Amino acid sequence: MTGTTDPVSATDPLSRWSADEMMSIAAARSLRDGQACFVGIGLPSTAANLALRLHAPNLVLIYESGTLETRPEELPLSIGDGILADSALSVVSVPEIFNYWLQPGRIDVGFLSGAQIDRFGNINTTVIGEYDEPDVRLPGSGGAPEIAASCREVIVVMRHRLRAFVEQVDFVTSVGHGNGPMDRQLLGLRGAGPVRVITDLGVLEPDPETAELVLTALHHGVTVEQVRAETGWQLQVSADLMITAAPNPTELETVRGMRTVGSGES
Amino acid sequence: MAKIVSLPQAVSDLVHDGDTVALEGFTHLIPFAAGHEIIRQGRRGLTLVRMTPDLIYDQLIGAGCAAKLVFSWGGNPGVGSLHRMRDALATGWPAPLEIEEHSHAGMANRYVAGASGLPFAVLRGYAGTDLPTHTSTISTVECPFTGERLAAVAALNPDVTVVHAQRADRAGNVQLWGITGVQKEAVLAARRSLATVEEIVDDLTPVPGAVVLPAWVLDAVAVAPRGAAPSYAHGYYDRDNAAYREWDAISRDREAFSRWLRTLEDA
């Protein structure tokens, strides 16, 4: 760790960053220029728009509202904001976006988030607790189940919290690796499923043998113990554990310069 | 053939107690004015169908209009939860609410089947998820050509669909553009349909990517300026994001919601 990138001791604002900023930057880095990316609202949308402004100017952003190749000047608040339509190459209907564009497997990356994720990368956005009498009712599926099923691969962006990273999700809204290896093939799901879960603490990836999510990278300044304390299963650590490179000034300035439509910030 | 009538007349003619009603518009062009008129006319026992219930169904549910909700994503977009919907599901206030929950792809295909005059639609979806266990309108079907098992969803054919559009001509042909969502399918799937519009014009100048609903597939057209607010009408006004944020506090509290409702009913 050098003095200029030490988030604790430095006083220059570009050598300090929040865990959320690190997460968005790490997620943005995971997208490659020219990929087609089906974007969920919230954290994935922030990261995808960041990638577009940094290293991936030809990233194709697709939102479930039917906006194809959109490049909004500000971040949308909702999945169907006018700014997405204004800046899109084309706007198609909702049946078309799912049936023609998502379902055949022509989208490279599905970029998702969720309320709960389990050790096999299954995602819950439906209920906490029992379905009929839930402790918490969440918004539900939206486009996520089919994004998780049909994109060539899935990247998940979520804050790493013990209540969210659970042994088994209360409800499978979107299938990750089911109950283990080969489950996706048995279910007839044609995409590879989650290849990476990027959190505010590090990166988890499915073990090639077991399909269980293991820790493959720690963000700059985070410890394995911190990650384990926020993970609800016996988290395994990759033998090749990486350290995520600290955010550089360009990344930080860009993420801080992004505004949400109608946020009142300037 | 569409008649051009007032909004109260259209709702009175077309929306009846106990109907299955779809008010569609995917974030854009949500028919708020029509929904508010349904509340004012005191409809009860409705099955409300919408991919994203949004604030409008939170309001209809809180006002006691709904017996059932058919949906695929029930949040306040960019803000949080729909608190009237959650309250109705958790406590039955002000009326018990049954739900039928799908994914977006499932709902979109249900409308496609309904619009196509087919009993069901086929898609790659739902496999491995917990939704089919709880939703009886999701099943599977074997492809007669390949033997592959695919998801099947029952057609949606609302008694009445309501959409909001930018404009209509004097004959009642309706034109809408921007994010066009599932409105064409929802109208063509319905037994009866109403379009509210920002304005009526002499000629529908073609707009790239626009959906045109011919007058002869609609029952009524009603003028409702700003009829999609606080959602938006592309080319007319922007989404009122502040109103979406403010709804969170209003809807969290039954008293605050009841005050909001009295304001609406007195308007």
Short mmCIF file of C-alpha atoms in Angstrom, two decimals:
data_model
loop_
_atom_site.label_atom_id
_atom_site.label_comp_id
_atom_site.label_asym_id
_atom_site.label_seq_id
_atom_site.Cartn_x
_atom_site.Cartn_y
_atom_site.Cartn_z
CA MET A 1 0.00 0.00 0.00
CA THR A 2 1.52 3.36 -0.93
CA GLY A 3 0.91 6.63 0.83
CA THR A 4 -0.97 8.11 -2.09
CA THR A 5 -3.52 5.30 -2.20
CA ASP A 6 -3.94 4.68 1.52
CA PRO A 7 -7.63 5.42 2.14
CA VAL A 8 -7.08 6.03 5.84
CA SER A 9 -4.12 8.34 6.13
CA ALA A 10 -4.31 10.41 2.97
CA THR A 11 -6.00 13.79 2.91
CA ASP A 12 -6.29 14.22 -0.87
CA PRO A 13 -9.95 13.38 -1.71
CA LEU A 14 -8.77 11.34 -4.70
CA SER A 15 -6.81 9.03 -2.43
CA ARG A 16 -9.85 8.22 -0.29
CA TRP A 17 -12.93 6.43 -1.39
CA SER A 18 -16.02 4.80 0.02
CA ALA A 19 -16.76 1.09 -0.10
CA ASP A 20 -19.62 1.81 -2.52
CA GLU A 21 -17.28 3.69 -4.85
CA MET A 22 -14.82 0.79 -4.78
CA MET A 23 -17.67 -1.62 -5.57
CA SER A 24 -18.94 0.43 -8.52
CA ILE A 25 -15.42 0.83 -9.90
CA ALA A 26 -14.59 -2.88 -9.52
CA ALA A 27 -17.89 -3.78 -11.19
CA ALA A 28 -17.28 -1.30 -14.02
CA ARG A 29 -13.82 -2.77 -14.62
CA SER A 30 -15.35 -6.21 -15.07
CA LEU A 31 -17.19 -5.09 -18.22
CA ARG A 32 -15.27 -5.20 -21.48
CA ASP A 33 -15.57 -2.69 -24.30
CA GLY A 34 -17.96 -3.81 -27.01
CA GLN A 35 -19.94 -6.22 -24.85
CA ALA A 36 -23.72 -6.14 -24.87
CA CYS A 37 -24.94 -5.73 -21.31
CA PHE A 38 -28.51 -6.12 -20.00
CA VAL A 39 -28.59 -3.73 -17.06
CA GLY A 40 -30.65 -3.85 -13.89
CA ILE A 41 -31.50 -0.59 -12.13
CA GLY A 42 -29.55 0.63 -9.10
CA LEU A 43 -26.00 -0.56 -8.45
CA PRO A 44 -25.63 -2.38 -11.81
CA SER A 45 -26.80 0.68 -13.73
CA THR A 46 -24.28 2.89 -11.91
CA ALA A 47 -21.43 0.49 -12.65
CA ALA A 48 -22.38 -0.02 -16.31
CA ASN A 49 -22.63 3.71 -16.92
CA LEU A 50 -19.28 4.15 -15.22
CA ALA A 51 -17.67 1.57 -17.52
CA LEU A 52 -19.13 3.42 -20.51
CA ARG A 53 -17.42 6.62 -19.34
CA LEU A 54 -14.09 4.95 -18.55
CA HIS A 55 -12.66 2.08 -20.59
CA ALA A 56 -15.72 0.81 -22.48
CA PRO A 57 -17.08 3.58 -24.74
CA ASN A 58 -18.62 0.96 -27.03
CA LEU A 59 -20.39 -0.96 -24.27
CA VAL A 60 -23.94 -1.71 -25.44
CA LEU A 61 -26.37 -0.92 -22.62
CA ILE A 62 -29.79 -2.52 -22.80
CA TYR A 63 -32.56 -1.87 -20.27
CA GLU A 64 -35.73 -3.93 -19.89
CA SER A 65 -37.86 -0.93 -20.79
CA GLY A 66 -36.83 -1.66 -24.38
CA THR A 67 -34.03 0.87 -24.78
CA LEU A 68 -31.26 -0.58 -26.96
CA GLU A 69 -27.78 0.94 -26.98
CA THR A 70 -28.59 3.75 -24.66
CA ARG A 71 -25.99 6.18 -23.29
CA PRO A 72 -27.73 8.49 -20.83
CA GLU A 73 -25.95 11.68 -19.81
CA GLU A 74 -27.22 11.23 -16.24
CA LEU A 75 -28.08 8.06 -14.36
CA PRO A 76 -31.72 7.03 -14.69
CA LEU A 77 -33.74 6.83 -11.45
CA SER A 78 -36.09 4.22 -12.90
CA ILE A 79 -35.69 1.58 -15.55
CA GLY A 80 -37.91 3.51 -17.96
CA ASP A 81 -36.73 7.10 -17.58
CA GLY A 82 -37.07 9.33 -20.64
CA ILE A 83 -33.32 9.90 -20.68
CA LEU A 84 -32.85 6.24 -21.62
CA ALA A 85 -35.16 6.57 -24.63
CA ASP A 86 -33.69 9.92 -25.72
CA SER A 87 -30.18 8.52 -25.97
CA ALA A 88 -31.03 5.06 -27.36
CA LEU A 89 -30.19 3.77 -30.82
CA SER A 90 -33.63 2.19 -30.83
CA VAL A 91 -36.55 1.71 -28.48
CA VAL A 92 -38.45 -1.56 -28.79
CA SER A 93 -41.49 -2.93 -26.98
CA VAL A 94 -41.22 -4.90 -23.76
CA PRO A 95 -42.25 -8.22 -25.37
CA GLU A 96 -39.61 -7.63 -28.05
CA ILE A 97 -36.79 -6.82 -25.62
CA PHE A 98 -37.39 -10.09 -23.77
CA ASN A 99 -38.30 -12.35 -26.68
CA TYR A 100 -36.03 -11.20 -29.49
CA TRP A 101 -33.09 -9.66 -27.67
CA LEU A 102 -32.69 -11.45 -24.35
CA GLN A 103 -34.17 -14.94 -24.79
CA PRO A 104 -32.04 -16.22 -27.75
CA GLY A 105 -28.80 -15.64 -25.83
CA ARG A 106 -27.41 -12.73 -27.84
CA ILE A 107 -26.62 -10.60 -24.75
CA ASP A 108 -23.12 -11.08 -23.33
CA VAL A 109 -23.61 -9.97 -19.74
CA GLY A 110 -26.58 -9.72 -17.42
CA PHE A 111 -25.81 -7.24 -14.70
CA LEU A 112 -27.95 -7.86 -11.61
CA SER A 113 -28.36 -7.11 -7.93
CA GLY A 114 -30.62 -8.58 -5.25
CA ALA A 115 -31.72 -8.59 -1.64
CA GLN A 116 -30.30 -12.06 -0.90
CA ILE A 117 -27.78 -14.27 -2.66
CA ASP A 118 -26.73 -17.75 -1.56
CA ARG A 119 -23.57 -19.80 -1.84
CA PHE A 120 -24.60 -21.05 -5.29
CA GLY A 121 -25.34 -17.56 -6.57
CA ASN A 122 -29.14 -17.93 -6.55
CA ILE A 123 -30.80 -14.55 -6.09
CA ASN A 124 -33.89 -13.58 -4.10
CA THR A 125 -35.80 -10.38 -4.79
CA THR A 126 -39.25 -11.74 -3.84
CA VAL A 127 -39.71 -12.32 -0.08
CA ILE A 128 -37.74 -12.66 3.14
CA GLY A 129 -39.40 -15.49 5.07
CA GLU A 130 -42.30 -17.63 3.85
CA TYR A 131 -44.00 -16.67 0.59
CA ASP A 132 -47.54 -16.60 1.95
CA GLU A 133 -46.69 -14.80 5.18
CA PRO A 134 -43.36 -13.10 4.56
CA ASP A 135 -41.33 -11.12 7.07
CA VAL A 136 -40.55 -8.68 4.26
CA ARG A 137 -42.14 -8.47 0.85
CA LEU A 138 -39.62 -7.35 -1.75
CA PRO A 139 -40.53 -5.90 -5.17
CA GLY A 140 -40.41 -9.26 -6.97
CA SER A 141 -38.95 -10.59 -10.20
CA GLY A 142 -38.96 -7.87 -12.80
CA GLY A 143 -36.72 -8.97 -15.64
CA ALA A 144 -34.17 -10.74 -13.46
CA PRO A 145 -35.20 -14.43 -13.79
CA GLU A 146 -34.84 -14.43 -17.56
CA ILE A 147 -31.76 -12.18 -17.51
CA ALA A 148 -30.15 -14.74 -15.17
CA ALA A 149 -31.32 -17.59 -17.41
CA SER A 150 -30.43 -16.31 -20.85
CA CYS A 151 -27.47 -13.92 -20.81
CA ARG A 152 -24.19 -15.60 -21.75
CA GLU A 153 -22.92 -14.75 -18.29
CA VAL A 154 -24.19 -12.94 -15.21
CA ILE A 155 -22.35 -10.48 -12.98
CA VAL A 156 -23.93 -9.60 -9.65
CA VAL A 157 -23.27 -6.35 -7.78
CA MET A 158 -24.40 -6.29 -4.13
CA ARG A 159 -23.34 -4.80 -0.82
CA HIS A 160 -21.75 -7.53 1.29
CA ARG A 161 -23.91 -7.94 4.39
CA LEU A 162 -24.55 -10.98 6.55
CA ARG A 163 -28.31 -10.77 6.05
CA ALA A 164 -27.82 -10.70 2.28
CA PHE A 165 -25.14 -13.37 1.79
CA VAL A 166 -26.94 -16.45 3.07
CA GLU A 167 -26.45 -20.22 3.00
CA GLN A 168 -29.72 -20.63 1.10
CA VAL A 169 -32.05 -17.94 -0.22
CA ASP A 170 -35.60 -17.85 1.17
CA PHE A 171 -37.00 -17.75 -2.37
CA VAL A 172 -35.29 -18.47 -5.69
CA THR A 173 -36.31 -15.56 -7.89
CA SER A 174 -33.39 -15.91 -10.30
CA VAL A 175 -31.36 -19.08 -10.66
CA GLY A 176 -27.60 -18.92 -10.18
CA HIS A 177 -26.06 -22.38 -10.05
CA GLY A 178 -29.11 -24.02 -8.47
CA ASN A 179 -27.98 -26.64 -5.97
CA GLY A 180 -24.56 -27.16 -7.49
CA PRO A 181 -22.64 -28.06 -10.64
CA MET A 182 -24.64 -29.20 -13.70
CA ASP A 183 -27.91 -27.89 -12.28
CA ARG A 184 -28.16 -25.17 -14.92
CA GLN A 185 -27.78 -27.69 -17.74
CA LEU A 186 -30.38 -29.97 -16.14
CA LEU A 187 -32.80 -27.04 -15.94
CA GLY A 188 -32.19 -26.17 -19.59
CA LEU A 189 -30.67 -22.77 -18.77
CA ARG A 190 -28.39 -21.88 -21.64
CA GLY A 191 -26.30 -19.06 -20.18
CA ALA A 192 -23.35 -19.72 -17.89
CA GLY A 193 -25.00 -18.05 -14.89
CA PRO A 194 -23.14 -15.94 -12.33
CA VAL A 195 -19.42 -15.81 -13.09
CA ARG A 196 -18.64 -13.10 -10.55
CA VAL A 197 -20.24 -11.41 -7.55
CA ILE A 198 -18.74 -8.01 -6.89
CA THR A 199 -19.36 -6.53 -3.47
CA ASP A 200 -18.14 -3.58 -1.48
CA LEU A 201 -15.60 -5.90 0.18
CA GLY A 202 -14.30 -8.09 -2.62
CA VAL A 203 -15.14 -10.51 -5.41
CA LEU A 204 -16.65 -13.99 -5.20
CA GLU A 205 -16.58 -16.47 -8.07
CA PRO A 206 -18.03 -19.96 -8.42
CA ASP A 207 -15.54 -22.74 -7.81
CA PRO A 208 -15.17 -24.65 -11.09
CA GLU A 209 -15.67 -27.99 -9.31
CA THR A 210 -18.42 -27.25 -6.79
CA ALA A 211 -20.08 -24.12 -8.24
CA GLU A 212 -19.97 -22.66 -4.72
CA LEU A 213 -19.02 -18.99 -4.50
CA VAL A 214 -15.50 -18.56 -3.15
CA LEU A 215 -13.54 -15.42 -2.35
CA THR A 216 -11.21 -14.64 -5.25
CA ALA A 217 -10.35 -11.01 -4.58
CA LEU A 218 -10.29 -8.59 -1.68
CA HIS A 219 -10.70 -4.91 -2.28
CA HIS A 220 -7.79 -2.73 -1.24
CA GLY A 221 -7.66 -2.51 2.57
CA VAL A 222 -10.25 -5.26 3.31
CA THR A 223 -9.39 -8.45 5.22
CA VAL A 224 -10.59 -12.03 4.74
CA GLU A 225 -11.99 -11.90 8.30
CA GLN A 226 -14.16 -8.91 7.39
CA VAL A 227 -15.61 -10.74 4.42
CA ARG A 228 -16.19 -13.95 6.41
CA ALA A 229 -17.98 -11.94 9.11
CA GLU A 230 -20.46 -10.73 6.48
CA THR A 231 -20.97 -14.10 4.76
CA GLY A 232 -23.54 -16.62 5.97
CA TRP A 233 -21.74 -19.77 4.84
CA GLN A 234 -18.27 -21.20 5.45
CA LEU A 235 -16.62 -19.02 2.83
CA GLN A 236 -13.69 -20.66 1.08
CA VAL A 237 -10.79 -18.50 -0.06
CA SER A 238 -9.14 -19.04 -3.42
CA ALA A 239 -5.50 -20.13 -3.40
CA ASP A 240 -4.91 -17.31 -5.89
CA LEU A 241 -6.57 -14.57 -3.84
CA MET A 242 -6.10 -11.24 -5.60
CA ILE A 243 -6.15 -7.72 -4.23
CA THR A 244 -8.31 -5.32 -6.24
CA ALA A 245 -6.27 -2.39 -7.45
CA ALA A 246 -7.13 0.82 -5.65
CA PRO A 247 -9.32 3.26 -7.58
CA ASN A 248 -7.32 5.67 -9.69
CA PRO A 249 -8.08 9.41 -9.78
CA THR A 250 -9.87 9.20 -13.14
CA GLU A 251 -12.16 6.46 -11.87
CA LEU A 252 -12.96 8.37 -8.71
CA GLU A 253 -13.58 11.66 -10.47
CA THR A 254 -15.84 9.91 -12.97
CA VAL A 255 -17.92 8.01 -10.40
CA ARG A 256 -18.29 11.18 -8.33
CA GLY A 257 -19.30 13.19 -11.37
CA MET A 258 -22.25 10.96 -12.24
CA ARG A 259 -25.63 12.35 -11.23
CA THR A 260 -29.02 10.73 -11.06
CA VAL A 261 -31.80 12.35 -13.06
CA GLY A 262 -33.84 14.77 -10.97
CA SER A 263 -31.70 14.19 -7.90
CA GLY A 264 -31.45 17.91 -7.25
CA GLU A 265 -27.68 17.59 -7.03
CA SER A 266 -25.53 19.61 -9.36
CA MET B 1 -65.11 2.18 -32.83
CA ALA B 2 -63.72 4.72 -30.40
CA LYS B 3 -66.04 7.39 -29.10
CA ILE B 4 -64.43 10.56 -27.88
CA VAL B 5 -65.94 11.13 -24.44
CA SER B 6 -65.09 12.70 -21.11
CA LEU B 7 -62.90 10.69 -18.73
CA PRO B 8 -65.66 10.26 -16.10
CA GLN B 9 -68.02 9.04 -18.84
CA ALA B 10 -65.43 6.61 -20.21
CA VAL B 11 -64.67 5.11 -16.79
CA SER B 12 -68.37 4.90 -15.97
CA ASP B 13 -69.11 3.11 -19.26
CA LEU B 14 -66.14 0.75 -19.36
CA VAL B 15 -64.92 -0.11 -15.84
CA HIS B 16 -67.29 -2.13 -13.68
CA ASP B 17 -67.05 -3.57 -10.17
CA GLY B 18 -65.31 -6.94 -10.22
CA ASP B 19 -63.64 -6.37 -13.59
CA THR B 20 -60.14 -7.44 -14.49
CA VAL B 21 -58.52 -4.12 -15.33
CA ALA B 22 -55.10 -3.45 -16.85
CA LEU B 23 -53.70 0.07 -16.66
CA GLU B 24 -50.46 -0.29 -18.62
CA GLY B 25 -47.49 1.96 -19.35
CA PHE B 26 -43.94 0.89 -18.50
CA THR B 27 -42.70 3.74 -16.25
CA HIS B 28 -43.69 6.05 -19.13
CA LEU B 29 -47.31 7.07 -19.96
CA ILE B 30 -48.85 5.53 -16.84
CA PRO B 31 -52.58 6.36 -16.91
CA PHE B 32 -52.77 8.11 -13.54
CA ALA B 33 -55.73 10.34 -14.41
CA ALA B 34 -57.83 7.31 -15.37
CA GLY B 35 -56.76 5.46 -12.23
CA HIS B 36 -57.76 8.43 -10.10
CA GLU B 37 -61.15 8.53 -11.81
CA ILE B 38 -61.64 4.83 -10.99
CA ILE B 39 -60.94 5.71 -7.33
CA ARG B 40 -63.40 8.65 -7.45
CA GLN B 41 -66.12 6.44 -8.91
CA GLY B 42 -65.57 3.99 -6.05
CA ARG B 43 -65.03 0.79 -8.04
CA ARG B 44 -64.64 -2.31 -5.87
CA GLY B 45 -63.43 -5.87 -6.22
CA LEU B 46 -61.16 -5.20 -9.19
CA THR B 47 -58.46 -7.57 -10.34
CA LEU B 48 -55.68 -5.12 -11.14
CA VAL B 49 -53.18 -6.21 -13.78
CA ARG B 50 -49.93 -4.36 -14.43
CA MET B 51 -46.32 -5.42 -14.93
CA THR B 52 -45.16 -2.71 -12.52
CA PRO B 53 -47.99 -1.73 -10.12
CA ASP B 54 -46.18 1.58 -9.49
CA LEU B 55 -47.80 4.37 -7.49
CA ILE B 56 -51.07 4.15 -9.37
CA TYR B 57 -51.90 0.67 -8.10
CA ASP B 58 -50.57 1.51 -4.63
CA GLN B 59 -53.22 4.26 -4.69
CA LEU B 60 -56.01 2.04 -6.03
CA ILE B 61 -55.16 -0.66 -3.47
CA GLY B 62 -55.05 1.85 -0.63
CA ALA B 63 -58.40 3.26 -1.78
CA GLY B 64 -59.96 -0.18 -1.49
CA CYS B 65 -60.65 -0.74 -5.19
CA ALA B 66 -58.71 -4.01 -5.54
CA ALA B 67 -59.35 -7.63 -4.61
CA LYS B 68 -56.43 -9.07 -6.54
CA LEU B 69 -53.15 -7.90 -8.05
CA VAL B 70 -51.45 -9.55 -11.03
CA PHE B 71 -47.92 -8.19 -11.47
CA SER B 72 -44.22 -8.78 -12.02
CA TRP B 73 -42.37 -6.00 -10.16
CA GLY B 74 -44.02 -4.21 -7.27
CA GLY B 75 -41.78 -1.39 -6.11
CA ASN B 76 -41.57 2.39 -6.18
CA PRO B 77 -38.96 2.69 -8.97
CA GLY B 78 -35.71 4.18 -7.70
CA VAL B 79 -37.25 4.85 -4.28
CA GLY B 80 -38.27 1.67 -2.45
CA SER B 81 -41.43 -0.20 -1.58
CA LEU B 82 -45.11 0.20 -2.34
CA HIS B 83 -46.38 0.57 1.21
CA ARG B 84 -50.15 0.44 0.54
CA MET B 85 -49.63 -2.81 -1.36
CA ARG B 86 -47.50 -4.22 1.45
CA ASP B 87 -50.01 -3.14 4.08
CA ALA B 88 -52.90 -4.74 2.19
CA LEU B 89 -50.97 -8.00 1.81
CA ALA B 90 -49.81 -8.07 5.43
CA THR B 91 -52.96 -6.88 7.23
CA GLY B 92 -55.78 -6.82 4.69
CA TRP B 93 -56.19 -3.02 5.03
CA PRO B 94 -58.42 -1.62 3.68
CA ALA B 95 -59.38 -4.86 1.90
CA PRO B 96 -57.72 -8.29 1.58
CA LEU B 97 -55.52 -8.55 -1.48
CA GLU B 98 -54.75 -11.72 -3.39
CA ILE B 99 -51.65 -11.78 -5.61
CA GLU B 100 -50.58 -13.54 -8.78
CA GLU B 101 -46.89 -12.98 -9.35
CA HIS B 102 -44.89 -13.37 -12.56
CA SER B 103 -41.65 -12.23 -14.15
CA HIS B 104 -41.64 -9.39 -16.68
CA ALA B 105 -41.00 -11.82 -19.53
CA GLY B 106 -43.90 -13.95 -18.34
CA MET B 107 -46.31 -11.02 -18.09
CA ALA B 108 -45.25 -9.62 -21.46
CA ASN B 109 -45.84 -12.99 -23.09
CA ARG B 110 -49.22 -13.38 -21.37
CA TYR B 111 -50.32 -10.14 -23.05
CA VAL B 112 -48.85 -11.32 -26.37
CA ALA B 113 -50.92 -14.51 -26.14
CA GLY B 114 -54.01 -12.50 -25.22
CA ALA B 115 -53.49 -10.11 -28.12
CA SER B 116 -52.86 -13.03 -30.48
CA GLY B 117 -56.04 -14.87 -29.58
CA LEU B 118 -54.07 -17.81 -28.18
CA PRO B 119 -54.72 -19.56 -24.85
CA PHE B 120 -51.10 -19.46 -23.73
CA ALA B 121 -47.60 -18.34 -24.62
CA VAL B 122 -44.33 -20.22 -24.63
CA LEU B 123 -41.04 -18.87 -23.32
CA ARG B 124 -37.71 -19.90 -21.87
CA GLY B 125 -38.31 -18.83 -18.34
CA TYR B 126 -39.08 -19.69 -14.73
CA ALA B 127 -37.05 -22.95 -14.81
CA GLY B 128 -35.55 -23.55 -11.39
CA THR B 129 -37.25 -20.57 -9.78
CA ASP B 130 -39.80 -20.80 -6.96
CA LEU B 131 -42.47 -18.82 -8.82
CA PRO B 132 -44.27 -21.75 -10.53
CA THR B 133 -44.97 -23.28 -7.08
CA HIS B 134 -47.03 -20.23 -6.13
CA THR B 135 -48.51 -19.07 -9.43
CA SER B 136 -51.07 -21.30 -11.13
CA THR B 137 -50.85 -19.48 -14.48
CA ILE B 138 -47.28 -20.78 -14.96
CA SER B 139 -46.82 -24.30 -16.31
CA THR B 140 -44.65 -26.19 -18.78
CA VAL B 141 -45.28 -27.53 -22.26
CA GLU B 142 -43.36 -29.99 -24.42
CA CYS B 143 -42.31 -28.78 -27.85
CA PRO B 144 -44.02 -31.08 -30.40
CA PHE B 145 -41.04 -30.77 -32.75
CA THR B 146 -38.02 -31.10 -30.47
CA GLY B 147 -39.44 -32.53 -27.25
CA GLU B 148 -37.91 -29.67 -25.30
CA ARG B 149 -39.76 -28.60 -22.13
CA LEU B 150 -40.56 -24.91 -22.12
CA ALA B 151 -42.43 -22.59 -19.80
CA ALA B 152 -46.06 -21.88 -20.66
CA VAL B 153 -48.03 -18.95 -19.29
CA ALA B 154 -51.78 -18.44 -19.53
CA ALA B 155 -53.05 -15.67 -21.81
CA LEU B 156 -54.14 -12.42 -20.21
CA ASN B 157 -57.40 -11.01 -21.52
CA PRO B 158 -58.44 -8.10 -19.31
CA ASP B 159 -62.08 -7.02 -19.28
CA VAL B 160 -60.76 -3.55 -19.87
CA THR B 161 -57.35 -2.08 -20.65
CA VAL B 162 -56.56 1.59 -20.11
CA VAL B 163 -53.53 3.28 -21.65
CA HIS B 164 -52.37 6.86 -21.85
CA ALA B 165 -50.97 8.28 -25.10
CA GLN B 166 -49.56 11.52 -26.40
CA ARG B 167 -52.38 12.23 -28.83
CA ALA B 168 -55.34 11.14 -30.89
CA ASP B 169 -56.94 12.48 -34.04
CA ARG B 170 -60.60 13.45 -34.27
CA ALA B 171 -61.53 9.99 -35.51
CA GLY B 172 -60.09 8.45 -32.34
CA ASN B 173 -56.91 6.96 -33.78
CA VAL B 174 -54.30 7.04 -31.03
CA GLN B 175 -50.56 7.58 -31.31
CA LEU B 176 -47.92 7.01 -28.64
CA TRP B 177 -44.14 6.98 -28.73
CA GLY B 178 -40.99 6.83 -26.62
CA ILE B 179 -40.93 3.77 -24.38
CA THR B 180 -44.01 1.96 -25.65
CA GLY B 181 -43.89 -0.93 -23.18
CA VAL B 182 -46.65 -3.48 -23.54
CA GLN B 183 -49.51 -1.12 -24.32
CA LYS B 184 -50.27 -2.34 -27.83
CA GLU B 185 -50.53 -5.94 -26.60
CA ALA B 186 -52.55 -4.94 -23.53
CA VAL B 187 -55.11 -3.07 -25.66
CA LEU B 188 -55.39 -5.81 -28.26
CA ALA B 189 -55.77 -8.45 -25.52
CA ALA B 190 -58.65 -6.64 -23.83
CA ARG B 191 -62.40 -7.01 -24.31
CA ARG B 192 -62.84 -3.25 -23.90
CA SER B 193 -60.30 -0.46 -24.03
CA LEU B 194 -59.86 3.19 -23.21
CA ALA B 195 -57.07 5.52 -24.26
CA THR B 196 -56.57 8.80 -22.47
CA VAL B 197 -54.53 11.35 -24.42
CA GLU B 198 -52.67 14.57 -23.82
CA GLU B 199 -54.44 16.23 -26.73
CA ILE B 200 -56.58 15.73 -29.79
CA VAL B 201 -55.07 16.96 -33.06
CA ASP B 202 -56.24 17.28 -36.66
CA ASP B 203 -53.54 15.01 -38.09
CA LEU B 204 -51.31 12.35 -36.57
CA THR B 205 -47.94 13.37 -38.00
CA PRO B 206 -45.86 10.18 -38.15
CA VAL B 207 -43.28 9.84 -35.36
CA PRO B 208 -40.38 7.32 -35.58
CA GLY B 209 -41.07 4.22 -33.54
CA ALA B 210 -44.60 5.27 -32.66
CA VAL B 211 -47.37 2.82 -31.89
CA VAL B 212 -50.69 3.64 -33.54
CA LEU B 213 -53.88 2.13 -32.15
CA PRO B 214 -56.60 2.43 -34.78
CA ALA B 215 -59.91 3.86 -33.60
CA TRP B 216 -61.67 0.60 -34.39
CA VAL B 217 -59.76 -1.37 -31.74
CA LEU B 218 -60.66 1.13 -29.02
CA ASP B 219 -63.97 1.79 -27.26
CA ALA B 220 -63.26 5.26 -25.96
CA VAL B 221 -60.76 8.08 -26.15
CA ALA B 222 -60.75 10.75 -23.45
CA VAL B 223 -58.64 13.89 -23.23
CA ALA B 224 -56.64 14.04 -20.01
CA PRO B 225 -53.89 16.67 -20.12
CA ARG B 226 -50.98 15.67 -17.85
CA GLY B 227 -52.90 12.44 -17.45
CA ALA B 228 -49.71 10.44 -16.92
CA ALA B 229 -48.23 12.66 -14.19
CA PRO B 230 -46.28 12.03 -11.99
CA SER B 231 -44.97 9.58 -14.59
CA TYR B 232 -44.15 11.25 -17.87
CA ALA B 233 -45.30 11.77 -21.44
CA HIS B 234 -42.37 11.82 -23.83
CA GLY B 235 -42.24 15.18 -25.61
CA TYR B 236 -44.81 16.72 -23.25
CA TYR B 237 -43.49 16.63 -19.67
CA ASP B 238 -40.83 14.88 -17.59
CA ARG B 239 -41.18 12.32 -14.83
CA ASP B 240 -41.76 14.03 -11.48
CA ASN B 241 -39.11 12.14 -9.54
CA ALA B 242 -39.74 14.30 -6.47
CA ALA B 243 -43.36 13.16 -6.37
CA TYR B 244 -42.22 9.52 -6.50
CA ARG B 245 -39.91 10.20 -3.55
CA GLU B 246 -42.65 12.05 -1.63
CA TRP B 247 -45.05 9.14 -2.11
CA ASP B 248 -42.85 7.06 0.17
CA ALA B 249 -43.79 9.10 3.26
CA ILE B 250 -47.46 9.50 2.26
CA SER B 251 -47.92 5.80 1.61
CA ARG B 252 -46.09 4.59 4.72
CA ASP B 253 -48.76 6.02 7.00
CA ARG B 254 -52.48 5.17 6.77
CA GLU B 255 -53.46 8.60 8.08
CA ALA B 256 -51.25 10.46 5.62
CA PHE B 257 -52.57 8.26 2.84
CA SER B 258 -56.18 8.87 3.91
CA ARG B 259 -55.57 12.62 3.79
CA TRP B 260 -54.10 12.23 0.29
CA LEU B 261 -57.16 10.22 -0.72
CA ARG B 262 -59.62 12.85 0.55
CA THR B 263 -57.74 15.48 -1.47
CA LEU B 264 -58.10 13.34 -4.56
CA GLU B 265 -61.79 12.65 -4.00
CA ASP B 266 -62.52 16.33 -3.44
CA ALA B 267 -60.66 17.36 -6.59
#
